[in-house]
PDB file of C-alpha atoms in Angstrom:
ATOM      1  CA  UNK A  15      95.128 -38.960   0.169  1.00  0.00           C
ATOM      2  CA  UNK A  16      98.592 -39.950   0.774  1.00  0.00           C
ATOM      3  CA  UNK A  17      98.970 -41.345  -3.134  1.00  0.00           C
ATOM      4  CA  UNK A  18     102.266 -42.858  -2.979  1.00  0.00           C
ATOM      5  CA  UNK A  19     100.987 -44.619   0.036  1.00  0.00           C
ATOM      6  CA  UNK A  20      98.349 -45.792  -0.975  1.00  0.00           C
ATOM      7  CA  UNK A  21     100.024 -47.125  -4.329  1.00  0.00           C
ATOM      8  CA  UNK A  22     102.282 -48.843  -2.121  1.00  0.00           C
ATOM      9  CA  UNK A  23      98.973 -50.258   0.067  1.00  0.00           C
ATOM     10  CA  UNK A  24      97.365 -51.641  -3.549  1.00  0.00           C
ATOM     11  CA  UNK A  25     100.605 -52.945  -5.058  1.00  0.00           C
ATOM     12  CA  UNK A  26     100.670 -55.146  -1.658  1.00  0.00           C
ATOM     13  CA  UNK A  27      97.555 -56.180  -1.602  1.00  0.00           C
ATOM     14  CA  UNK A  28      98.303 -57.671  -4.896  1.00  0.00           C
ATOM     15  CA  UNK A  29     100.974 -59.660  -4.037  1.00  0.00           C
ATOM     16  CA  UNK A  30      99.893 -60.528  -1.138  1.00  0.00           C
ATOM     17  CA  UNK A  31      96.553 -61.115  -2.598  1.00  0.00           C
ATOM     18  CA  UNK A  32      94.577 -60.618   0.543  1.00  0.00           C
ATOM     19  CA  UNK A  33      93.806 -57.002   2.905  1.00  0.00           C
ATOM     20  CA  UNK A  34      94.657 -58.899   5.963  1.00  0.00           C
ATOM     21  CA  UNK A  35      98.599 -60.777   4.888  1.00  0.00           C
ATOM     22  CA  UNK A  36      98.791 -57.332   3.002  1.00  0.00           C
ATOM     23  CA  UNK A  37      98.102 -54.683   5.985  1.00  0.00           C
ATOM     24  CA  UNK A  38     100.274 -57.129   8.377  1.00  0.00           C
ATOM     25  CA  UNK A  39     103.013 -56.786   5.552  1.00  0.00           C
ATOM     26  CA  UNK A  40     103.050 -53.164   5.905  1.00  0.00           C
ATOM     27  CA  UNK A  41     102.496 -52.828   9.989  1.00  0.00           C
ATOM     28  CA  UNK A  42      98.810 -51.314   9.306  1.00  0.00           C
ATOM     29  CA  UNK A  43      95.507 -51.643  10.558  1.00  0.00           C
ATOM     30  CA  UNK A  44      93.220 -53.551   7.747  1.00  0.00           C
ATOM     31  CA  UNK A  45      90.787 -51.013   7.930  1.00  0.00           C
ATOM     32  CA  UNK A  46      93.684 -48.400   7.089  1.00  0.00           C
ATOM     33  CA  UNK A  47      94.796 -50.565   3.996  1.00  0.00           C
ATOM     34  CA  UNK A  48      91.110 -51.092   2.876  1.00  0.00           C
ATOM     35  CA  UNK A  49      90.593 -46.836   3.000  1.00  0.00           C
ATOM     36  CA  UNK A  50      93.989 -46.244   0.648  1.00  0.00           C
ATOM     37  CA  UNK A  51      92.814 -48.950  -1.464  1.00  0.00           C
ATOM     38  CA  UNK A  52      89.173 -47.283  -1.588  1.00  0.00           C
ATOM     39  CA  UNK A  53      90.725 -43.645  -2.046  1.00  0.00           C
ATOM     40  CA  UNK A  54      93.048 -44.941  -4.650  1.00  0.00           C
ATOM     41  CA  UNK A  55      89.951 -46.541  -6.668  1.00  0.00           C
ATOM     42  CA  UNK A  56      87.864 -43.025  -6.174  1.00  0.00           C
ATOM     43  CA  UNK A  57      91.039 -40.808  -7.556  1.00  0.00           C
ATOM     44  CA  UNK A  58      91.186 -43.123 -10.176  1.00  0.00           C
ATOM     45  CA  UNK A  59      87.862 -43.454 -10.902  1.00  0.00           C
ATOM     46  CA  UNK A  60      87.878 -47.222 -11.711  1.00  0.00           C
ATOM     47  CA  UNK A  61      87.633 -50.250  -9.870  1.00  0.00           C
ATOM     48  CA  UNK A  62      91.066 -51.705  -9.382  1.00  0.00           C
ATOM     49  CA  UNK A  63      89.506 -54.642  -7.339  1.00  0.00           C
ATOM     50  CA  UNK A  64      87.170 -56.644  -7.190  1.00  0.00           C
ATOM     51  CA  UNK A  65      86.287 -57.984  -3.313  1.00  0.00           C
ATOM     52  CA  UNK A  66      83.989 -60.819  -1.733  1.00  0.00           C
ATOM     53  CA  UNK A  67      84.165 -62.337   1.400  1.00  0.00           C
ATOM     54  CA  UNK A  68      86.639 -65.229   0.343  1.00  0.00           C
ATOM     55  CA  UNK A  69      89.021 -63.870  -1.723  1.00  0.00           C
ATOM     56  CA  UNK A  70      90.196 -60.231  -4.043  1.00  0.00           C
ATOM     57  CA  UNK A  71      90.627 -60.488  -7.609  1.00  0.00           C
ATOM     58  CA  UNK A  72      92.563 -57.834  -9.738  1.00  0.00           C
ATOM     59  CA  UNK A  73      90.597 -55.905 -12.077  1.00  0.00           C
ATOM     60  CA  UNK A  74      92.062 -55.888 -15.708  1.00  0.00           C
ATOM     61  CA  UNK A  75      92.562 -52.078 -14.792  1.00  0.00           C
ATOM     62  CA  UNK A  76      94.053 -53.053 -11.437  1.00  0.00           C
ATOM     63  CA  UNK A  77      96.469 -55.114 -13.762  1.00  0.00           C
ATOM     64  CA  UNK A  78      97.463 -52.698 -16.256  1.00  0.00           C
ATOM     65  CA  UNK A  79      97.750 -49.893 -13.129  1.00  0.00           C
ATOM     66  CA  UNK A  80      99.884 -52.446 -10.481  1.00  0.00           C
ATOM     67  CA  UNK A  81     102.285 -52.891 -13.453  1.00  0.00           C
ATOM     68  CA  UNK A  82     102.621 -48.902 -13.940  1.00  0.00           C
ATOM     69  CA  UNK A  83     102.860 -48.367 -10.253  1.00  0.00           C
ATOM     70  CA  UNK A  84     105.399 -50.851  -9.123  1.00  0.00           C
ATOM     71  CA  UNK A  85     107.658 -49.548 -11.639  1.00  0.00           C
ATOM     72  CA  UNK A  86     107.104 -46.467 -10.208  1.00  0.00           C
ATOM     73  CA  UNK A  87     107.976 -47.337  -6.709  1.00  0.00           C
ATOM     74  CA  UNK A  88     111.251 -48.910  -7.822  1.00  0.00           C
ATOM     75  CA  UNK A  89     112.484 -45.994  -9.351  1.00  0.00           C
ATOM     76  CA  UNK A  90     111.470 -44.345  -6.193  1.00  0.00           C
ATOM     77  CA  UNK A  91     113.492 -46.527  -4.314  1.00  0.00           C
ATOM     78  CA  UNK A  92     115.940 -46.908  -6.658  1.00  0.00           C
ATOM     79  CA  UNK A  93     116.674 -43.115  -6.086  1.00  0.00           C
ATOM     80  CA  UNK A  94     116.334 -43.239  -2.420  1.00  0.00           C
ATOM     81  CA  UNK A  95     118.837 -46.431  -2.496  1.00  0.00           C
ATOM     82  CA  UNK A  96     121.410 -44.520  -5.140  1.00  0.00           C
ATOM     83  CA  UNK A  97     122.175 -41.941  -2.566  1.00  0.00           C
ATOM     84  CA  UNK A  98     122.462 -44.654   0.480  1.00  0.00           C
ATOM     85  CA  UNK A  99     125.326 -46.770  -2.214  1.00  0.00           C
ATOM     86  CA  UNK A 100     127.186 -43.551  -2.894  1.00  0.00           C
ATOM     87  CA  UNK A 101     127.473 -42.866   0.973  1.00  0.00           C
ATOM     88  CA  UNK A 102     128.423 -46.586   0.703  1.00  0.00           C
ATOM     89  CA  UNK A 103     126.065 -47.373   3.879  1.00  0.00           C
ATOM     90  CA  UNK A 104     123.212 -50.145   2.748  1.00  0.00           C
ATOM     91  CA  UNK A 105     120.191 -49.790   5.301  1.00  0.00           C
ATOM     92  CA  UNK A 106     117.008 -51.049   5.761  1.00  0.00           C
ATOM     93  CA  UNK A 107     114.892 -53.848   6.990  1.00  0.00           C
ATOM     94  CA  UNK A 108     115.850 -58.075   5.400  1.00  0.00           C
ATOM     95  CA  UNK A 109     113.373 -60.857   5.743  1.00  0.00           C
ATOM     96  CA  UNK A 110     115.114 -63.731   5.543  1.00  0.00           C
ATOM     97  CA  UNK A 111     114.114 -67.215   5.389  1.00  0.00           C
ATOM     98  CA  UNK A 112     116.075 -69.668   6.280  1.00  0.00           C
ATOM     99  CA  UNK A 113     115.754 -74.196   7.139  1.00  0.00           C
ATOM    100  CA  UNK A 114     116.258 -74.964  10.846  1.00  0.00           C
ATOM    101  CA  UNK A 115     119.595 -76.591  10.816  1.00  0.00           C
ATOM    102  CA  UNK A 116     120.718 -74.084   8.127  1.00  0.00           C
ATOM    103  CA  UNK A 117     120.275 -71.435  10.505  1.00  0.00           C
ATOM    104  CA  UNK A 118     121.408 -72.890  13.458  1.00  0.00           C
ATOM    105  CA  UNK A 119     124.761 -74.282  12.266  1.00  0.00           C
ATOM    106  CA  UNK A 120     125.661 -72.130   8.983  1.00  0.00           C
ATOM    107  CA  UNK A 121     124.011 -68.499   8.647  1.00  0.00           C
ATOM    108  CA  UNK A 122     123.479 -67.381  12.011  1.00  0.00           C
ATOM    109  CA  UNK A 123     127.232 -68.083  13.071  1.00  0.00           C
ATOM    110  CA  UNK A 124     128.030 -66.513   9.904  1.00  0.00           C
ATOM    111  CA  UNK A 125     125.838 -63.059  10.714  1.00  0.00           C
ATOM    112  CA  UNK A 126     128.264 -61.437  12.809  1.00  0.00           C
ATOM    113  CA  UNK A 127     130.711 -60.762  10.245  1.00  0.00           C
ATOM    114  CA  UNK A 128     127.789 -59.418   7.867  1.00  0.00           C
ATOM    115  CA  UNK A 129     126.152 -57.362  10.987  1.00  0.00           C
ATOM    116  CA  UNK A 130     129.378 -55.948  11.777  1.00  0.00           C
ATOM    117  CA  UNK A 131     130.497 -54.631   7.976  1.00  0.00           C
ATOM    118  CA  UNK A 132     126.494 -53.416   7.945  1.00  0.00           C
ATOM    119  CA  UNK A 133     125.631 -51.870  10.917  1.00  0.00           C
ATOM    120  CA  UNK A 134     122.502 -49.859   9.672  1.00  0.00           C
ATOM    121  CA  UNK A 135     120.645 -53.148   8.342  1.00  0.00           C
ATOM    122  CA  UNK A 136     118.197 -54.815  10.585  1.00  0.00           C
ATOM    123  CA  UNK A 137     117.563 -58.691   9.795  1.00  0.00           C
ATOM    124  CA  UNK A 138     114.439 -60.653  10.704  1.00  0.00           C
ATOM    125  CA  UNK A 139     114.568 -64.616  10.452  1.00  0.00           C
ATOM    126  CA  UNK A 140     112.487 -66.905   9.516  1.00  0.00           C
ATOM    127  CA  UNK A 141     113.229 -69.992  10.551  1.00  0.00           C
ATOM    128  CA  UNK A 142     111.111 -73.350   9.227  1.00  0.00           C
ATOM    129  CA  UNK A 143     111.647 -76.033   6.760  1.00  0.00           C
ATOM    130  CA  UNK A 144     108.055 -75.299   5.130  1.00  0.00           C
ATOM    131  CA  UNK A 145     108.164 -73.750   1.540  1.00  0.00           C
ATOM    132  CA  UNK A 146     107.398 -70.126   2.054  1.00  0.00           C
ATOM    133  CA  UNK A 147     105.538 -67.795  -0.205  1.00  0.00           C
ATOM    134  CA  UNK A 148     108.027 -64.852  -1.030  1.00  0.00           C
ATOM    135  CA  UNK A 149     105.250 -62.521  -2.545  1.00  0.00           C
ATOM    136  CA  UNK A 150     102.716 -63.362   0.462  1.00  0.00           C
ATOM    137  CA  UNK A 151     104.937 -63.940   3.003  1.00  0.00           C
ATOM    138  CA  UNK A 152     106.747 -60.223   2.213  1.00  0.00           C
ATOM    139  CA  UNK A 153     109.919 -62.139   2.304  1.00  0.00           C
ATOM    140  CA  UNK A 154     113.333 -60.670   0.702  1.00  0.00           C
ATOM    141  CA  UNK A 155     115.083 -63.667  -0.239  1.00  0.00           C
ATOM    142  CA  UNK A 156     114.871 -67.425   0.847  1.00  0.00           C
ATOM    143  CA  UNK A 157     117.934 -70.001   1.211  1.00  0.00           C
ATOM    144  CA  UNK A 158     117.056 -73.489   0.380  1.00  0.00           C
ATOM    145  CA  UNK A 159     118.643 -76.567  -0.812  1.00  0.00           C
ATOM    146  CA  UNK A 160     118.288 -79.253  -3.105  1.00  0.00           C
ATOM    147  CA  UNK A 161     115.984 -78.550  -6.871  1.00  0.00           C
ATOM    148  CA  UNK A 162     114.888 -75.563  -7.936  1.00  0.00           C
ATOM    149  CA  UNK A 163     111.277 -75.728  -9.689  1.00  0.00           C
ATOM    150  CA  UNK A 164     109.556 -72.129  -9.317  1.00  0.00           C
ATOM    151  CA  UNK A 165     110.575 -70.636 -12.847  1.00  0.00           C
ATOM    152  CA  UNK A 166     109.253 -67.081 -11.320  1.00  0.00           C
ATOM    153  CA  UNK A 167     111.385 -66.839  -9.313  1.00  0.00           C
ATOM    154  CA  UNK A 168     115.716 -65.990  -9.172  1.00  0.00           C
ATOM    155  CA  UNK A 169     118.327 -68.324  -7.693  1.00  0.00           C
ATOM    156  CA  UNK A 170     122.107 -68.097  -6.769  1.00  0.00           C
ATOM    157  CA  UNK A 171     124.159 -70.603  -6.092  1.00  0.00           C
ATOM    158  CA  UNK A 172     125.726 -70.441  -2.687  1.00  0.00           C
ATOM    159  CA  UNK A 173     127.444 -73.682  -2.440  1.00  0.00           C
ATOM    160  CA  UNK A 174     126.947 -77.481  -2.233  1.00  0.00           C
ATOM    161  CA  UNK A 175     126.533 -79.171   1.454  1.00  0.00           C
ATOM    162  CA  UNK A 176     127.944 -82.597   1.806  1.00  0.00           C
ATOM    163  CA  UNK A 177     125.444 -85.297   2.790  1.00  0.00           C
ATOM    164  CA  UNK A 178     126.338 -88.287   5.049  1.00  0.00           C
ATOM    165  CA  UNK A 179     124.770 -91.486   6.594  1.00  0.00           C
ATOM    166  CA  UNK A 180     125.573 -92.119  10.087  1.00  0.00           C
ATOM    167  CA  UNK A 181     123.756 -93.909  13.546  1.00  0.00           C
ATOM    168  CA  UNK A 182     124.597 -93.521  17.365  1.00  0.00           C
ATOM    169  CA  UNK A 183     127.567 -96.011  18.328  1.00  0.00           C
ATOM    170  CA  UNK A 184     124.819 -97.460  20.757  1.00  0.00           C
ATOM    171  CA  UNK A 185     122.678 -98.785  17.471  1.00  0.00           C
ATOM    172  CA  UNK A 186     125.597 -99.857  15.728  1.00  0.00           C
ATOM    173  CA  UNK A 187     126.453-101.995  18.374  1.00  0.00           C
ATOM    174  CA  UNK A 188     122.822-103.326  18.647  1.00  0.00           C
ATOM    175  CA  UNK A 189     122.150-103.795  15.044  1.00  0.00           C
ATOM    176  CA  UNK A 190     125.122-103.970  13.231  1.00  0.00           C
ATOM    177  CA  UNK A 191     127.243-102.180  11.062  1.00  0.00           C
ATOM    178  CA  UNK A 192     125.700-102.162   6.917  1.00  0.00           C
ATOM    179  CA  UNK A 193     128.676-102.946   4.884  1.00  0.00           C
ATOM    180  CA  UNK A 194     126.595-101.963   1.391  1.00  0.00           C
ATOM    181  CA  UNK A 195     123.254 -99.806   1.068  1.00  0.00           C
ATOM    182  CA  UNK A 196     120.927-102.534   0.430  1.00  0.00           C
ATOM    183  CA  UNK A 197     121.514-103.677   4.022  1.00  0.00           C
ATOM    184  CA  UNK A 198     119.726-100.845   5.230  1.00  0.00           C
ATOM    185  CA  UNK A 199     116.181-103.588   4.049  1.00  0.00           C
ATOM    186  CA  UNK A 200     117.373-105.949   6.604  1.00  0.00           C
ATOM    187  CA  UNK A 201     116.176-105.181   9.804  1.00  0.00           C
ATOM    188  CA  UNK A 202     117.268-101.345  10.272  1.00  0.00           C
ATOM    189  CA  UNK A 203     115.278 -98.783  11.617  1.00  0.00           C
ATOM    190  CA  UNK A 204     115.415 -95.948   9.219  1.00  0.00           C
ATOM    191  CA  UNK A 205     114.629 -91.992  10.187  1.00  0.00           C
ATOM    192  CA  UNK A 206     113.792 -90.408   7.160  1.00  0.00           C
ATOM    193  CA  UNK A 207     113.233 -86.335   6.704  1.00  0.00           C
ATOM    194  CA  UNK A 208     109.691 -85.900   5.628  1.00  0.00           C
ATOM    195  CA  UNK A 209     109.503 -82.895   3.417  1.00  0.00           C
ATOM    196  CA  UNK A 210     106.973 -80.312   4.062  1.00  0.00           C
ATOM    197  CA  UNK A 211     105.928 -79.484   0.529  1.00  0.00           C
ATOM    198  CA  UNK A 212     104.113 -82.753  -0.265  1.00  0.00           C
ATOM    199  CA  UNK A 213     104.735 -84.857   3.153  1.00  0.00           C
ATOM    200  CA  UNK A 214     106.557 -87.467   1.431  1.00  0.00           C
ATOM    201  CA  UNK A 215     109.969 -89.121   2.889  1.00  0.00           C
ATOM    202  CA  UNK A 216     113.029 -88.515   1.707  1.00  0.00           C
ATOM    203  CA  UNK A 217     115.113 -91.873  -0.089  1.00  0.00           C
ATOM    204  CA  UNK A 218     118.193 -92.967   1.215  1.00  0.00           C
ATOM    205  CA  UNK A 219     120.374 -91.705  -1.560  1.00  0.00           C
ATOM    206  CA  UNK A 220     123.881 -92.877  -2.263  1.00  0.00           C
ATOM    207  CA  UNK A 221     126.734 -92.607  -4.987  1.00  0.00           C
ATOM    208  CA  UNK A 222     129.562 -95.052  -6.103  1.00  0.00           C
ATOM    209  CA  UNK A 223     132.172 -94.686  -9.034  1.00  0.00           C
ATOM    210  CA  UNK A 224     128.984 -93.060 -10.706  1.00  0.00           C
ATOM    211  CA  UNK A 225     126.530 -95.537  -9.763  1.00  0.00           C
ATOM    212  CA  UNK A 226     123.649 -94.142  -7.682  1.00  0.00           C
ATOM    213  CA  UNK A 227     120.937 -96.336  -5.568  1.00  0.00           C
ATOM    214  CA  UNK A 228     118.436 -95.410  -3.862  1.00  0.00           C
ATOM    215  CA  UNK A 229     116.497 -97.562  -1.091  1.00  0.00           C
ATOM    216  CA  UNK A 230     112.915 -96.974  -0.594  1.00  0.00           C
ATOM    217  CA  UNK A 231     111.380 -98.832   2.778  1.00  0.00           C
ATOM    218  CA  UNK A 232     109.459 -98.066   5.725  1.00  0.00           C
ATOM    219  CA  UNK A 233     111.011 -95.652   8.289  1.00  0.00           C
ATOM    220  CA  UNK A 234     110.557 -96.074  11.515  1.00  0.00           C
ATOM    221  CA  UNK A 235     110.402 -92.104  12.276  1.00  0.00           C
ATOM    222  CA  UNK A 236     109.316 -89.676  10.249  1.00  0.00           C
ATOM    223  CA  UNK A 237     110.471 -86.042  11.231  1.00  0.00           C
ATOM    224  CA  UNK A 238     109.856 -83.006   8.915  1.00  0.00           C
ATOM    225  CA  UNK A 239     111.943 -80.274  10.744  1.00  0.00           C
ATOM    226  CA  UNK A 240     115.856 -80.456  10.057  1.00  0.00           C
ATOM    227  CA  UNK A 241     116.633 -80.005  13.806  1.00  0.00           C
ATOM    228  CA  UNK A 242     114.764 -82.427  15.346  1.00  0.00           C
ATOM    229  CA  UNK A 243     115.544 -84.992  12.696  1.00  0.00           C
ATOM    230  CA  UNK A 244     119.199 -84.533  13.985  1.00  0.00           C
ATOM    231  CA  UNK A 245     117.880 -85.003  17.592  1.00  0.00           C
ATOM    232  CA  UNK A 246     115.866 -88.296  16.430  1.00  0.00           C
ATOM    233  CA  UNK A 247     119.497 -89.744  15.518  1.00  0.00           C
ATOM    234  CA  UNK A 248     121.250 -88.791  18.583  1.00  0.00           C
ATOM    235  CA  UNK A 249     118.186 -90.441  20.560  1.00  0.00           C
ATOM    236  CA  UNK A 250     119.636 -93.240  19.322  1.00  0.00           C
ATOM    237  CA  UNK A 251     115.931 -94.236  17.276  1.00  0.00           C
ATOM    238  CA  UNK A 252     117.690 -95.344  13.711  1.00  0.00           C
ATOM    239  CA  UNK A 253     119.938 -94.068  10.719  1.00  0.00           C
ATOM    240  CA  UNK A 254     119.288 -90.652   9.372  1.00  0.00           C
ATOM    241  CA  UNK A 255     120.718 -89.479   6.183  1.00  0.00           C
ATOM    242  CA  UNK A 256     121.891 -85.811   6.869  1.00  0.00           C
ATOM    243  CA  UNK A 257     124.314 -82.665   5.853  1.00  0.00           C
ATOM    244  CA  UNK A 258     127.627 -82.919   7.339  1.00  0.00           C
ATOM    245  CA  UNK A 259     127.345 -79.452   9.206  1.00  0.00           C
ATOM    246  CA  UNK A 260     124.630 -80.757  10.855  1.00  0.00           C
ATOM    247  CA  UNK A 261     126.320 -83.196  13.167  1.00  0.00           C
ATOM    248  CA  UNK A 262     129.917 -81.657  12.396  1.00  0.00           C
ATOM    249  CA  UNK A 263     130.006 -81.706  16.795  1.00  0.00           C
ATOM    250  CA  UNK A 264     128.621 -84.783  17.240  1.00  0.00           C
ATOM    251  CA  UNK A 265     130.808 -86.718  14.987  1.00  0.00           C
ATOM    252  CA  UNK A 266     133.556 -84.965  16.566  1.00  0.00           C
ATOM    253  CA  UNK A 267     132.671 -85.886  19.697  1.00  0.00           C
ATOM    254  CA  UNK A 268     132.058 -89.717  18.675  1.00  0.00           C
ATOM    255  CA  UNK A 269     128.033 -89.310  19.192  1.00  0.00           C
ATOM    256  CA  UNK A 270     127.294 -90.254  16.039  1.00  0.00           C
ATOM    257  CA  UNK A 271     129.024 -92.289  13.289  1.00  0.00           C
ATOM    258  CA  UNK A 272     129.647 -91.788   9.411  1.00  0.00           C
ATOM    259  CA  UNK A 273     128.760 -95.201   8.015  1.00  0.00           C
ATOM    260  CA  UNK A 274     128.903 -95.841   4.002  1.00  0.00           C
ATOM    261  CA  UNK A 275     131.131 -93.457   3.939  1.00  0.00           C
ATOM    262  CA  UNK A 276     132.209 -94.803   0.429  1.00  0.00           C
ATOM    263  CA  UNK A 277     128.906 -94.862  -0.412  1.00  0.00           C
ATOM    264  CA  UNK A 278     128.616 -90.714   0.042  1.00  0.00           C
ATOM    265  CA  UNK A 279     125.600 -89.124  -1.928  1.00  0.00           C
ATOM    266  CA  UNK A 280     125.981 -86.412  -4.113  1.00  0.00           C
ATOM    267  CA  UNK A 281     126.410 -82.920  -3.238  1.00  0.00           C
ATOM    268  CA  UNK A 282     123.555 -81.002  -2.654  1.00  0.00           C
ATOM    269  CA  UNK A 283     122.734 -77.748  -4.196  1.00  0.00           C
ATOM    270  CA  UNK A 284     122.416 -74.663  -1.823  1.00  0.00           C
ATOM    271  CA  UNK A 285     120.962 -71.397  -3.684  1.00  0.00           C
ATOM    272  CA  UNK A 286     119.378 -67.462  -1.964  1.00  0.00           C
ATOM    273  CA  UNK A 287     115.952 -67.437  -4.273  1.00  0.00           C
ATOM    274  CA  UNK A 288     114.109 -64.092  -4.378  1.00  0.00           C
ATOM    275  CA  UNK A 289     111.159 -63.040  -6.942  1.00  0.00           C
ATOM    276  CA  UNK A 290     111.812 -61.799 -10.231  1.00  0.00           C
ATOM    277  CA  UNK A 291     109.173 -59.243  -9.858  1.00  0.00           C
ATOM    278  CA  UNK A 292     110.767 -57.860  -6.949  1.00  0.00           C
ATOM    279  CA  UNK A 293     113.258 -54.657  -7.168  1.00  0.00           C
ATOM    280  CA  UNK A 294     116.515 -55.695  -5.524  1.00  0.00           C
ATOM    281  CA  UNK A 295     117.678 -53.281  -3.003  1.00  0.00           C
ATOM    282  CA  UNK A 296     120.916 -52.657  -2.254  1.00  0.00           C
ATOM    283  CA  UNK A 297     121.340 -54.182   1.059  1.00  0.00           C
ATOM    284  CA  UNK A 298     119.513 -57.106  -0.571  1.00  0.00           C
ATOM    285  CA  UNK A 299     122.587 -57.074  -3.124  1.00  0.00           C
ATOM    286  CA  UNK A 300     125.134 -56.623  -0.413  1.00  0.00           C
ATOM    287  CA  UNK A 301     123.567 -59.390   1.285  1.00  0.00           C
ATOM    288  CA  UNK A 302     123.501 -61.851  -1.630  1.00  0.00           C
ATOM    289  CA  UNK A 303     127.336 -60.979  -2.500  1.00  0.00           C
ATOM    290  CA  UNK A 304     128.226 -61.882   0.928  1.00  0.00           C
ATOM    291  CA  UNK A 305     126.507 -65.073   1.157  1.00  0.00           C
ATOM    292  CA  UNK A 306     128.495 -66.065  -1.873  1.00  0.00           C
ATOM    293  CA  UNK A 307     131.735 -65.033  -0.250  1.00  0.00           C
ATOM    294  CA  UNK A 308     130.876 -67.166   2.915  1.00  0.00           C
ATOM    295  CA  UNK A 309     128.736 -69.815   2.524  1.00  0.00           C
ATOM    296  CA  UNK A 310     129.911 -72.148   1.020  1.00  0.00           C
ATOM    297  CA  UNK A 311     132.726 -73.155   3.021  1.00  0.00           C
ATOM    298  CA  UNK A 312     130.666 -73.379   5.972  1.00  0.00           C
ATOM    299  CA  UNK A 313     127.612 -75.191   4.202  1.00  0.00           C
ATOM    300  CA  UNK A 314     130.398 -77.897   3.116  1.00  0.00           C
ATOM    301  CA  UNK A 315     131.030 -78.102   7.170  1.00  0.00           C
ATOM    302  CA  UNK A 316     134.725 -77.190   6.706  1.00  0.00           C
TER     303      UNK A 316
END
């Protein structure tokens, strides 16, 4: 038995808290991670988990040995990552998740600079507006805006997007131009971002000489991807309340129109979120630092 494999299999299978999201975690066959897990139980000679056809539980010895082990493992890779910092030369595999729009119009032209200074670290990207399970998911580190409410779990700031109201010029024209918030109730069509944790729409939000209103009404769209609730705009289907790097072209351009400009909401929050329970690497650290560095200017869409 391969143990520090197979430590590595049951510490997955933990977090992961199935064979199947754990063996596809670790590019094995399920049969593979079910043997180490088995082998691992039979060195032991206790019962580490307990398995039906719906779901694995964790023993109370599974518990007391997954703490032990995963501090073993990052000490292991604390080692192997000491002598990769003192060659100065992070490496490694990232899983990063990342918002559609985020992606599209802040990190990814962002990542060349970052791929560039770190050559020898290979990135895969998620890219979805759904709330994604770090543990589960084997993801490195999320960015996200807007609340934090996951205690488990650590967040950096990275900066604060600026959030605007704005319609094609062809539905200004057609229905007018609101003058104050509460105008939006009379006779607008309103595309509101639908969010995918609990499939509610997003208020209109706005801010004045620190008043703050929010209108509630029926949209006439509902979109819950950040992309396509851009598109729904420039369609010309209603008035979509959006981050300023989102349409940075198209207001350029004179596709779409800030309107209540004085009526601007208030910044919103951008953080990189990773588990507490999870060693950070160095090329997750390097990562992180950089974000810091270059985010926010381009999350403000300057």
């Amino acid at each position: 038995m391969d143990q520090l494999l197979a430590m590595r299999a049951f510490a997955r299978v933990v977090e992961a808290g199935s064979f199947t999201r754990a063996a596809d975690s670790l590019d094995m066959p399920n049969a593979t991670m079910s043997k180490l897990v088995q082998d691992l139980e039979a060195h032991l000679g206790t019962r580490l988990l307990q398995r039906t056809t719906r779901r694995v539980t964790v023993t109370p010895e599974g518990q007391d040995y997954y703490a032990k082990a995963t501090r073993v493992l990052r000490d292991i890779e604390d080692i192997d990552t000491s002598f990769n910092v003192a060659r100065g030369k992070p490496r490694g595999h990232l899983r990063i998740d990342v918002g559609g729009s985020t992606a599209r119009d802040v990190l990814i032209p962002l990542l060349p600079d970052f791929l560039g200074r770190y050559p020898d670290i290979r990135i895969d990207l998620g890219v979805s507006d759904r709330a994604v399970d770090l543990i589960g998911d084997n993801v490195d580190c999320v960015i996200r805006g807007g609340p934090l409410d996951n205690s488990s779990l650590v967040a950096r700031h990275i900066g604060d997007a600026v959030l605007i109201t704005c319609a094609t010029p062809a539905y200004l024209k057609q229905f007018g131009v609101p003058a104050y918030p509460d105008e939006l109730k009379n006779g607008h069509r309103l595309v509101s971002y639908v969010s995918t944790q609990n499939g509610r729409a997003m208020p209109f939000r706005f801010l004045r000489d620190g008043e703050r209103t929010e209108i509630k009404i029926d949209h006439r769209i509902g979109i819950n991807e950040s992309n396509a609730h851009t598109a729904a705009a420039m369609a010309g289907i209603g008035i979509i309340q959006t981050f300023t790097y989102a349409v940075q072209a198209a207001l350029k351009e004179g596709t779409l129109v800030e309107i209540l400009k004085k009526w601007r909401p208030p910044a919103y929050p951008f953080h990189v979120v990773y588990p507490q329970s999870r060693y950070v690497t160095h090329r997750l650290r390097v990562f992180i630092d950089w974000l810091v560095e270059h985010f926010p200017a381009k999350v403000r869409g300057t």
